[in-house]
Tab-separated table of C-alpha atoms in Angstrom:
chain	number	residue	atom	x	y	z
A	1	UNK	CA	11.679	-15.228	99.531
A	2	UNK	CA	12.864	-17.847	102.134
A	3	UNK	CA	13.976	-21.216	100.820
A	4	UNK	CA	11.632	-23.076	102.583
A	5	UNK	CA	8.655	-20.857	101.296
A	6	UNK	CA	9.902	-21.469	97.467
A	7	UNK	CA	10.218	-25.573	98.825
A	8	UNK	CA	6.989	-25.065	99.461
A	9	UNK	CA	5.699	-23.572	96.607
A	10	UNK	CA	7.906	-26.194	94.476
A	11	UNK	CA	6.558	-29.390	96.412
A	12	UNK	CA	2.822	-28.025	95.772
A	13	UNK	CA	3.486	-27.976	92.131
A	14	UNK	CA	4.666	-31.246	91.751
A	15	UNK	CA	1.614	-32.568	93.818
A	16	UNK	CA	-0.297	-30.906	91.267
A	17	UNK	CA	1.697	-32.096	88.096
A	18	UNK	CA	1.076	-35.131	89.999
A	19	UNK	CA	-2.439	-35.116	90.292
A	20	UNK	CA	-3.206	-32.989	86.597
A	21	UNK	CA	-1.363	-35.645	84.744
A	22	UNK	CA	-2.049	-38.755	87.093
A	23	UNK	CA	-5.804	-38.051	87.175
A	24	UNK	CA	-6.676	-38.603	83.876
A	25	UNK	CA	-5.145	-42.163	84.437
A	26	UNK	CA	-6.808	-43.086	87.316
A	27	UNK	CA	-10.116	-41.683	85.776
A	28	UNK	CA	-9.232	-44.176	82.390
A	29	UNK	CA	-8.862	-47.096	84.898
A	30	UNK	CA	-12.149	-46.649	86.747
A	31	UNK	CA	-13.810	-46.303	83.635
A	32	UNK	CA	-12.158	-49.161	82.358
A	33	UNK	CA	-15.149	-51.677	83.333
A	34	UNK	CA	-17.654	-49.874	81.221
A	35	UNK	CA	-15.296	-49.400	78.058
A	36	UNK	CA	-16.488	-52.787	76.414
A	37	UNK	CA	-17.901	-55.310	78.678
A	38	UNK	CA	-17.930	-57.927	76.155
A	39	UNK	CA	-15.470	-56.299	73.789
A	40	UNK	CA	-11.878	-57.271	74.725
A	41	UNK	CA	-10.468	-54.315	71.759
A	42	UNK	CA	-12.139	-51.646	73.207
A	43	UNK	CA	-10.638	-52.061	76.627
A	44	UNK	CA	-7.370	-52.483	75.194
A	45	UNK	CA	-8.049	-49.203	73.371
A	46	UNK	CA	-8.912	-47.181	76.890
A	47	UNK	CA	-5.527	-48.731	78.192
A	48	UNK	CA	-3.262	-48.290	75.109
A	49	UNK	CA	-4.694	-44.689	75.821
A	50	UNK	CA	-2.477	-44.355	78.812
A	51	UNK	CA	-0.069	-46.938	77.646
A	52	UNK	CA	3.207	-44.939	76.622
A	53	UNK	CA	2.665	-42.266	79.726
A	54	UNK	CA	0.759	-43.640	82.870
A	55	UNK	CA	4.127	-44.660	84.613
A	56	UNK	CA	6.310	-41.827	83.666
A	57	UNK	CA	3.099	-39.747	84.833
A	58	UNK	CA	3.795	-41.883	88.297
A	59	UNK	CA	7.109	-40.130	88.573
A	60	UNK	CA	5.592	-36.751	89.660
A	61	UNK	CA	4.604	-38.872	92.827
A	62	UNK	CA	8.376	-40.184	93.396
A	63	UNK	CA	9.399	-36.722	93.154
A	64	UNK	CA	6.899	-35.145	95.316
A	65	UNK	CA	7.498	-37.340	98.357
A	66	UNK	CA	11.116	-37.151	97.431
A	67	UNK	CA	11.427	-33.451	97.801
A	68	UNK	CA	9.085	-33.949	100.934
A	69	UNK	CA	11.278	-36.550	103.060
A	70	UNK	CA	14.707	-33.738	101.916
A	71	UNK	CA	13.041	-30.296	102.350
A	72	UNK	CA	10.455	-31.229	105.409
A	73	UNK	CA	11.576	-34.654	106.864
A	74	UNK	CA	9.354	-33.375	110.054
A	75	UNK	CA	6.305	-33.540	107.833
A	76	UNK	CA	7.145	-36.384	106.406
A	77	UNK	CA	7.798	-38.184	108.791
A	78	UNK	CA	4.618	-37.038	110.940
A	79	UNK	CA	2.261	-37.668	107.474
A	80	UNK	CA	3.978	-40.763	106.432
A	81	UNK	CA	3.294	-42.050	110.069
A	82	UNK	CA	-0.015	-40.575	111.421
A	83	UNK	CA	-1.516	-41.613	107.526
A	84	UNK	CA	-0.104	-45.195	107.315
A	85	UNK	CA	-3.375	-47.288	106.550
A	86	UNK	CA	-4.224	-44.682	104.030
A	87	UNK	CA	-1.033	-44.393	102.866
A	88	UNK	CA	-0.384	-48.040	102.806
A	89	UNK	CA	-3.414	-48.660	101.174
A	90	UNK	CA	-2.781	-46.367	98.623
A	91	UNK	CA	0.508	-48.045	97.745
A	92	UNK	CA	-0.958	-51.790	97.550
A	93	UNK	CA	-3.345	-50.465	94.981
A	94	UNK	CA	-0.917	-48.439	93.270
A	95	UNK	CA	1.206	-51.868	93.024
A	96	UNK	CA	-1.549	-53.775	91.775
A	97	UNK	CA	-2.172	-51.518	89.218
A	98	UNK	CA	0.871	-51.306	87.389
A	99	UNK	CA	1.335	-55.308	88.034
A	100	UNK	CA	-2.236	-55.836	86.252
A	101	UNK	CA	-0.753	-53.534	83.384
A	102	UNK	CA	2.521	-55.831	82.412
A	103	UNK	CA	0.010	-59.183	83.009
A	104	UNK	CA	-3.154	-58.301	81.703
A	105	UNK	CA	-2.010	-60.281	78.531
A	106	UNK	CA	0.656	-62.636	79.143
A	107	UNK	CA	-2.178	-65.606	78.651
A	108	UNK	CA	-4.841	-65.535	75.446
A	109	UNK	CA	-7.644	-65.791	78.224
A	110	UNK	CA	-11.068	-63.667	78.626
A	111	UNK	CA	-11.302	-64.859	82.609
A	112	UNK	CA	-7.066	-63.876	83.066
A	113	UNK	CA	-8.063	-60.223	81.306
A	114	UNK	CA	-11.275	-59.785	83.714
A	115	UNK	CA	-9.379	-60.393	86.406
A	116	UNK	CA	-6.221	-57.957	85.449
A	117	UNK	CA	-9.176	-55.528	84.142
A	118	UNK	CA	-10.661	-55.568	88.202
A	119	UNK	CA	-7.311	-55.275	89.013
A	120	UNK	CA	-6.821	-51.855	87.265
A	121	UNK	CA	-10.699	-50.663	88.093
A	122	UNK	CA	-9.454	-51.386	91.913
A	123	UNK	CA	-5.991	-49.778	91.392
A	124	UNK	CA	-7.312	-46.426	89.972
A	125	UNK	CA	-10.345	-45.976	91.941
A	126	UNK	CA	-9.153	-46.086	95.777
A	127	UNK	CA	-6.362	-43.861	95.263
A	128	UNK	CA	-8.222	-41.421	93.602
A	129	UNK	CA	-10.492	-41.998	96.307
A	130	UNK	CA	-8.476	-41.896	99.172
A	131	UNK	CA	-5.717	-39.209	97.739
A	132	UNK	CA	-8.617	-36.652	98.061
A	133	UNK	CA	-9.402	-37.940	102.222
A	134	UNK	CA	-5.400	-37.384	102.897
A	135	UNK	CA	-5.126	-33.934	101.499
A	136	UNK	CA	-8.949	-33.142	103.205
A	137	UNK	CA	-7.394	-34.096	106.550
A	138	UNK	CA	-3.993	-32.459	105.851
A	139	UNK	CA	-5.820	-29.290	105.291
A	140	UNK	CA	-8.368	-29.665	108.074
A	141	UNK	CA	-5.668	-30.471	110.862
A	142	UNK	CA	-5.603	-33.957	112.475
A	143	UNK	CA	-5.046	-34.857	116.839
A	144	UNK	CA	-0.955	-34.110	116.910
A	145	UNK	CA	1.286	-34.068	120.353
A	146	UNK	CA	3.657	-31.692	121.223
A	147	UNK	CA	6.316	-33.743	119.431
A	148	UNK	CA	4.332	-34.012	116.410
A	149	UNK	CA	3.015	-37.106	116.514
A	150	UNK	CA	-0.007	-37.935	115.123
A	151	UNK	CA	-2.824	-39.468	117.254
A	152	UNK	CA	-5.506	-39.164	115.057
A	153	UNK	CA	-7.541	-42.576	114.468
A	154	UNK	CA	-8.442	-44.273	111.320
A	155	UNK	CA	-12.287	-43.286	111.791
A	156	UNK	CA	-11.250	-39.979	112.874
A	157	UNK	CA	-9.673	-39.078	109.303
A	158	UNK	CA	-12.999	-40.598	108.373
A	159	UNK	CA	-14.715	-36.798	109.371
A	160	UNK	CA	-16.938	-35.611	106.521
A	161	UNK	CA	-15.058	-33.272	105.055
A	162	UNK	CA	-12.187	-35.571	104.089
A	163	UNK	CA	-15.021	-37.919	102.657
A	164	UNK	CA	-16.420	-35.222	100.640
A	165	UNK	CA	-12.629	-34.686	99.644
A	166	UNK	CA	-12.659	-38.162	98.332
A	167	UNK	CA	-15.979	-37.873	96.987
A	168	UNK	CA	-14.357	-34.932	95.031
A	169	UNK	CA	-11.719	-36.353	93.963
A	170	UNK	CA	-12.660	-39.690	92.691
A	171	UNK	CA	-15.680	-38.005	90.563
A	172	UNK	CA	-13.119	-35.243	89.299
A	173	UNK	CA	-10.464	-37.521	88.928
A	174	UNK	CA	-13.093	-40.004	86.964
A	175	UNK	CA	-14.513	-36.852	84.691
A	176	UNK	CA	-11.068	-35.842	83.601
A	177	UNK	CA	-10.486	-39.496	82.297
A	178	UNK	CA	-13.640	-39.365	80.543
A	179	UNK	CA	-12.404	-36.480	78.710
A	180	UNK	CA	-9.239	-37.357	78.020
A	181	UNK	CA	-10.530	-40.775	76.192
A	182	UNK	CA	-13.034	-38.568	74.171
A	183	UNK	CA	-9.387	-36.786	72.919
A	184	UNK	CA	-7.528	-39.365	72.962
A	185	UNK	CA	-9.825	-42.385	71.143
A	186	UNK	CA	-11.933	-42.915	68.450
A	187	UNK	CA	-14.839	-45.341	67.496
A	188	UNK	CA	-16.725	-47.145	70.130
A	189	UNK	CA	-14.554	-46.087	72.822
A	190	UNK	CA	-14.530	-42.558	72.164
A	191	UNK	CA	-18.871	-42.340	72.342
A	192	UNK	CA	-19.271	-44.448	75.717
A	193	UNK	CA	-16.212	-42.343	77.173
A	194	UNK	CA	-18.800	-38.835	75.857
A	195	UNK	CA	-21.355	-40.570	77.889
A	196	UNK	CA	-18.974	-41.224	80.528
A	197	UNK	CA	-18.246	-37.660	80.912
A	198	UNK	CA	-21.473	-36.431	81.096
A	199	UNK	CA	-22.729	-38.686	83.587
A	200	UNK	CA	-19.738	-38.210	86.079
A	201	UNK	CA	-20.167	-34.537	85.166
A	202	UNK	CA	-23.307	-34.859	87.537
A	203	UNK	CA	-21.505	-35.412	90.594
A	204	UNK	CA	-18.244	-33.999	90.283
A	205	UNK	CA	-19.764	-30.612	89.473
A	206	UNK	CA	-21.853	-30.386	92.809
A	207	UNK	CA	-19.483	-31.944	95.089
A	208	UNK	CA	-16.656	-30.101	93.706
A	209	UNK	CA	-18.434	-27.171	94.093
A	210	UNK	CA	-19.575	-28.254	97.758
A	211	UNK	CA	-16.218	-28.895	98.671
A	212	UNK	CA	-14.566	-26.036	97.180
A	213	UNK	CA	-17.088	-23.902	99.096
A	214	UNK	CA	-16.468	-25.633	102.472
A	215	UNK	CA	-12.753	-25.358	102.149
A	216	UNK	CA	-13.052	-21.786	101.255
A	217	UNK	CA	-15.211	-20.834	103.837
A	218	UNK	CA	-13.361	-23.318	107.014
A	219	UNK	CA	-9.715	-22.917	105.913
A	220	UNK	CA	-9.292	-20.443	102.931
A	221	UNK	CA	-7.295	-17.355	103.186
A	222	UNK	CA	-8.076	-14.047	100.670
A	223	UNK	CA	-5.726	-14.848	98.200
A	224	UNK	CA	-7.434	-18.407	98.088
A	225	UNK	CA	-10.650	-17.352	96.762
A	226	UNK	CA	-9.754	-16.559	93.226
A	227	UNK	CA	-8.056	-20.201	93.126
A	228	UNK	CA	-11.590	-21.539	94.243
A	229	UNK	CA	-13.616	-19.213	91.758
A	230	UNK	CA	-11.394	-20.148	88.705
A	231	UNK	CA	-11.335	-24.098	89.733
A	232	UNK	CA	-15.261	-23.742	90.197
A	233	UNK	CA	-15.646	-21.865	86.409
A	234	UNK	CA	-13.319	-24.241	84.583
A	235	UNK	CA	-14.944	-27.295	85.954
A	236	UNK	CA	-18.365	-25.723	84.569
A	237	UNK	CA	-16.803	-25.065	81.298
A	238	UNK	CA	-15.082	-28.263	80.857
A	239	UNK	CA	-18.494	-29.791	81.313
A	240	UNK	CA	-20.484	-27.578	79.005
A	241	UNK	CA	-17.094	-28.215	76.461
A	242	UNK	CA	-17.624	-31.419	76.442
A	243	UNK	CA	-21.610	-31.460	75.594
A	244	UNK	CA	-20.711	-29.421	72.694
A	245	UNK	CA	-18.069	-32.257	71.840
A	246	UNK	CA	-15.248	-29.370	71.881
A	247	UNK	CA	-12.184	-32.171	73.227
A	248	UNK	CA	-9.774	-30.414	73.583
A	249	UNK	CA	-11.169	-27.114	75.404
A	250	UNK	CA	-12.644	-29.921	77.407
A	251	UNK	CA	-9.680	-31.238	78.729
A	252	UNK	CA	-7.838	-28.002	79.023
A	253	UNK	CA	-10.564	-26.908	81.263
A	254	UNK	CA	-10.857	-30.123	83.428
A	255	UNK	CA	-6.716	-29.916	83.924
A	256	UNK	CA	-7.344	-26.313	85.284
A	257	UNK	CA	-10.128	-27.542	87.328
A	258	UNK	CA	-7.419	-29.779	88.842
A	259	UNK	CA	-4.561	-27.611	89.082
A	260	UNK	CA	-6.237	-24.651	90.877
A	261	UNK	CA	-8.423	-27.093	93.150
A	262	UNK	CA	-4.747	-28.210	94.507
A	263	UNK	CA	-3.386	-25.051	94.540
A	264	UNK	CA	-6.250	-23.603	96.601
A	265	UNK	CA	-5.535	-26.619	99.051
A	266	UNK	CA	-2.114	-25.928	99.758
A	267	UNK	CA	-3.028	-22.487	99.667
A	268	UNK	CA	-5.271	-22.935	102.307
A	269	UNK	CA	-2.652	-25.087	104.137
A	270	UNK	CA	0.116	-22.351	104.226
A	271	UNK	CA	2.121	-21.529	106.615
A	272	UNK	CA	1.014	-24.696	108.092
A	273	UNK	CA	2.036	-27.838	106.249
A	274	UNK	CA	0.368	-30.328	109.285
A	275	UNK	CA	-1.977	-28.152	111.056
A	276	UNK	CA	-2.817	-29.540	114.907
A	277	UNK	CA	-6.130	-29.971	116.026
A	278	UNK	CA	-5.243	-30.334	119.598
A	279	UNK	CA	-3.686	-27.203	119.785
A	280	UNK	CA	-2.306	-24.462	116.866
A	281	UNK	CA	1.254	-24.548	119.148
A	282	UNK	CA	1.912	-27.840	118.257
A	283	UNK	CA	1.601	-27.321	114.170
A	284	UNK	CA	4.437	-27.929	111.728
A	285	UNK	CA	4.806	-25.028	110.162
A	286	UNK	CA	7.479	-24.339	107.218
A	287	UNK	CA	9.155	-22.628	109.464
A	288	UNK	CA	9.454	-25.469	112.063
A	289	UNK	CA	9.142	-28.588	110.038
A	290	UNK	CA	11.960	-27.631	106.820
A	291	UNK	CA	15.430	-28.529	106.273
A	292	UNK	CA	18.800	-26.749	107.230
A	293	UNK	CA	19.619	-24.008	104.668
A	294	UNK	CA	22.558	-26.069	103.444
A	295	UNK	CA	20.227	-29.116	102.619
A	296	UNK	CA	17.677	-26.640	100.583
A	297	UNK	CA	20.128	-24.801	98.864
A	298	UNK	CA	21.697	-27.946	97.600
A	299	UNK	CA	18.276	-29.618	96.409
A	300	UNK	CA	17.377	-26.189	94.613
A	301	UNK	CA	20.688	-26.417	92.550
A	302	UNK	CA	19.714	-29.895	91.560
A	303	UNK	CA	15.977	-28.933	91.077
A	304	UNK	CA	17.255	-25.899	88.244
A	305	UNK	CA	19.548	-28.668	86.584
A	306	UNK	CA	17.532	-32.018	86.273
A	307	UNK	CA	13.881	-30.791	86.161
A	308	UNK	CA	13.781	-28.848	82.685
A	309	UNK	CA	15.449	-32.104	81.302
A	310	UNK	CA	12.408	-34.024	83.001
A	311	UNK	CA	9.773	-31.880	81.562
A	312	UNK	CA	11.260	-32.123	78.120
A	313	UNK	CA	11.589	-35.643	78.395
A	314	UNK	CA	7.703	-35.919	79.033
A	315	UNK	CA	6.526	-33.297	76.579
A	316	UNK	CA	8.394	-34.920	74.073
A	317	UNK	CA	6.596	-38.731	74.819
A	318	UNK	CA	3.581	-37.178	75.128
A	319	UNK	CA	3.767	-35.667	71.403
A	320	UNK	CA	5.193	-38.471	70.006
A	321	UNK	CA	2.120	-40.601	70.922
A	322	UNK	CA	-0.365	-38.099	70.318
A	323	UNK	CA	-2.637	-39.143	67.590
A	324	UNK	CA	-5.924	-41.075	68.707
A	325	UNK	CA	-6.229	-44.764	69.571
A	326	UNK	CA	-8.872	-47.117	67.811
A	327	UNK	CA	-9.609	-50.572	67.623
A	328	UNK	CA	-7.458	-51.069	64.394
A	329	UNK	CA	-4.347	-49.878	65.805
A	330	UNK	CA	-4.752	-52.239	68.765
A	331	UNK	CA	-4.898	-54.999	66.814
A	332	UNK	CA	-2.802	-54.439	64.040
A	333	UNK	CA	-5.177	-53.799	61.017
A	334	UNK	CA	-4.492	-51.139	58.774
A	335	UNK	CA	-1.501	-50.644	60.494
A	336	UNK	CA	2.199	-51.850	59.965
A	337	UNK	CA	2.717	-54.843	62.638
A	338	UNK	CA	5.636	-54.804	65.124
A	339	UNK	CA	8.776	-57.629	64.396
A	340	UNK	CA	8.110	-60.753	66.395
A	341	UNK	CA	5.186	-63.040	66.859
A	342	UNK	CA	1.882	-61.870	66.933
A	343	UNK	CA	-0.386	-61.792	70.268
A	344	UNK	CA	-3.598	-61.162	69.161
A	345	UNK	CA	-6.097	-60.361	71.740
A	346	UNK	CA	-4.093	-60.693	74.658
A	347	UNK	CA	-1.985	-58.185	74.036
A	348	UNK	CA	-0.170	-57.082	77.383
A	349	UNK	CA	2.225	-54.269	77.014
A	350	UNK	CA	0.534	-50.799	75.604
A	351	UNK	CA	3.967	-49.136	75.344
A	352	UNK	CA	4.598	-51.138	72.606
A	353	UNK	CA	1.728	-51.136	70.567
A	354	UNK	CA	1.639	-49.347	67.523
A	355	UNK	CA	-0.432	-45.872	67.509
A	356	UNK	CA	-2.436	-45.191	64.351
């Protein structure tokens, strides 16, 4: 296999680590509103969730566009240019996000929490949004010159596919947060989250299924539709998991849904990593848009080094804060209390509360 296939195939798994392990944290923040309106804990409980793993989770991203700007710099720099207001957009809320995070309780204030808590709602909920119009319109094809530059208008990546793409993602992004706080919490928290799930359940399972279909039938290649059939089944049975109040199958099922969704994407994308709407000639291909051999060789010597280390790394912080989050452990009762002066309510940092 050519090194710029197996770049490829490596960037498309990281984009899906990416979005398996980053979804459920943008589905906790949109949720996040409807966790405890009047209940300052049970917020706290939906973030301390995510608390020890939602930035290391934002390293999958780092390393995704990393390995895209050394193994494809053509696509990159064609995506990163032709997608900017997206793009952009994506970044400011990204931003805001992780700022609300470290200030959410620097000051002992309901009105300073609300507005860290919109904050978060806002930071989670347009990227899972507008994550699922890019990769639409990436596997669609956008207007692209023989130099392979983008002319493709905002309200042209605004076609309906890319919407239902967004659509897609934002309800499966929102369901697999639901889940993962029915695993992950108890008490309060844990029952609204069950509700949560089953609501959201209602339109992520028809619009995933819609836009499974469409991509299938528009873009898919044979070895696609098995991706599309198993993404389709586990998103059923991570719905009917979670009415039975199995977790854990659940959430297994919901991170399948996710990881063959994106793999039937790129699937569907290959050999094309920018497909050209004004005319097939002008698509990057992997052929046409990679690296030198030199440059790939070098990154997949790095890539067999320093990535088992970064998976170990991450399995390891996710076991050590396993066990479920409730309101006690939030605010110290029943539990032993960290050295230092206390912070009641306002607690800001979920990395370093305790985890009952």
């Amino acid at each position: 296999m050519e090194l710029p296939v197996i770049w490829f195939i490596a960037i498309s798994v990281l984009w899906i680590g990416y979005f398996v392990l980053e979804g459920f944290d943008f589905g906790v923040g949109t949720l996040l509103p409807f966790m405890g309106r009047r209940n300052s804990v049970d917020r706290r409980v939906a973030i301390n969730s995510i608390g020890p793993v939602w930035d290391a989770n934002e390293v999958w991203l780092l390393t995704a566009g990393g390995a895209m700007f050394a193994a494809f710099p053509a696509w990159y720099a064609s995506l990163f240019s032709g997608f900017y207001i997206p793009l952009f957009a994506i970044l400011i809320a990204l931003i805001l996000r992780g700022v609300a995070f470290e200030y959410r309780g620097k000051r002992d204030s309901d009105a300073w929490r609300t507005w860290w808590d919109r904050a978060i709602f806002f930071g989670s909920a347009a990227p899972a949004l507008l994550w699922g119009v890019v990769f639409a319109n990436i596997v669609r094809g956008v207007a692209m010159d023989a130099d392979h530059i983008v002319t493709a208008s905002l309200p042209d990546l605004l076609n309906p596919y890319a919407l239902l793409g967004g659509l897609t993602t934002l309800s499966l992004f929102t369901l697999h947060g639901a889940i993962f706080l029915t695993l992950k919490t108890d008490g309060p928290v844990r029952a609204r989250a069950r509700r949560a799930a089953l609501g959201t359940a209602c339109a992520a399972v028809p619009a995933g299924a819609v836009f499974l279909l469409w991509t299938q039938a528009a873009y898919g290649h044979p070895w696609t539709l098995p991706l599309v059939v198993v993404a389709a089944s586990a998103l059923v049975s991570g719905v009917a998991a979670a009415w039975k109040g199995r977790e854990g199958w659940s959430f297994a099922f919901t991170a399948l849904t996710v990881l063959t969704a994106v793999a039937a994407l790129f699937g569907a994308l290959f050999p094309n990593v920018l497909p050209s709407t004004t005319d097939p000639a002008f698509s990057l291909t992997v052929d046409n848009a990679s690296s030198a051999d030199y440059t790939l060789t070098v990154m997949t010597w790095v890539a067999v080094v320093f990535l088992p280390l970064v998976l170990l790394y991450q399995g390891w912080s996710y076991w050590v804060f396993r066990r479920r989050v409730t309101g006690a452990s939030v605010t110290g009762e029943g539990v032993t209390a960290p050295d230092g002066p206390g912070r009641g309510d306002g607690a800001a940092e979920p990395r370093r509360t305790p985890v009952a």
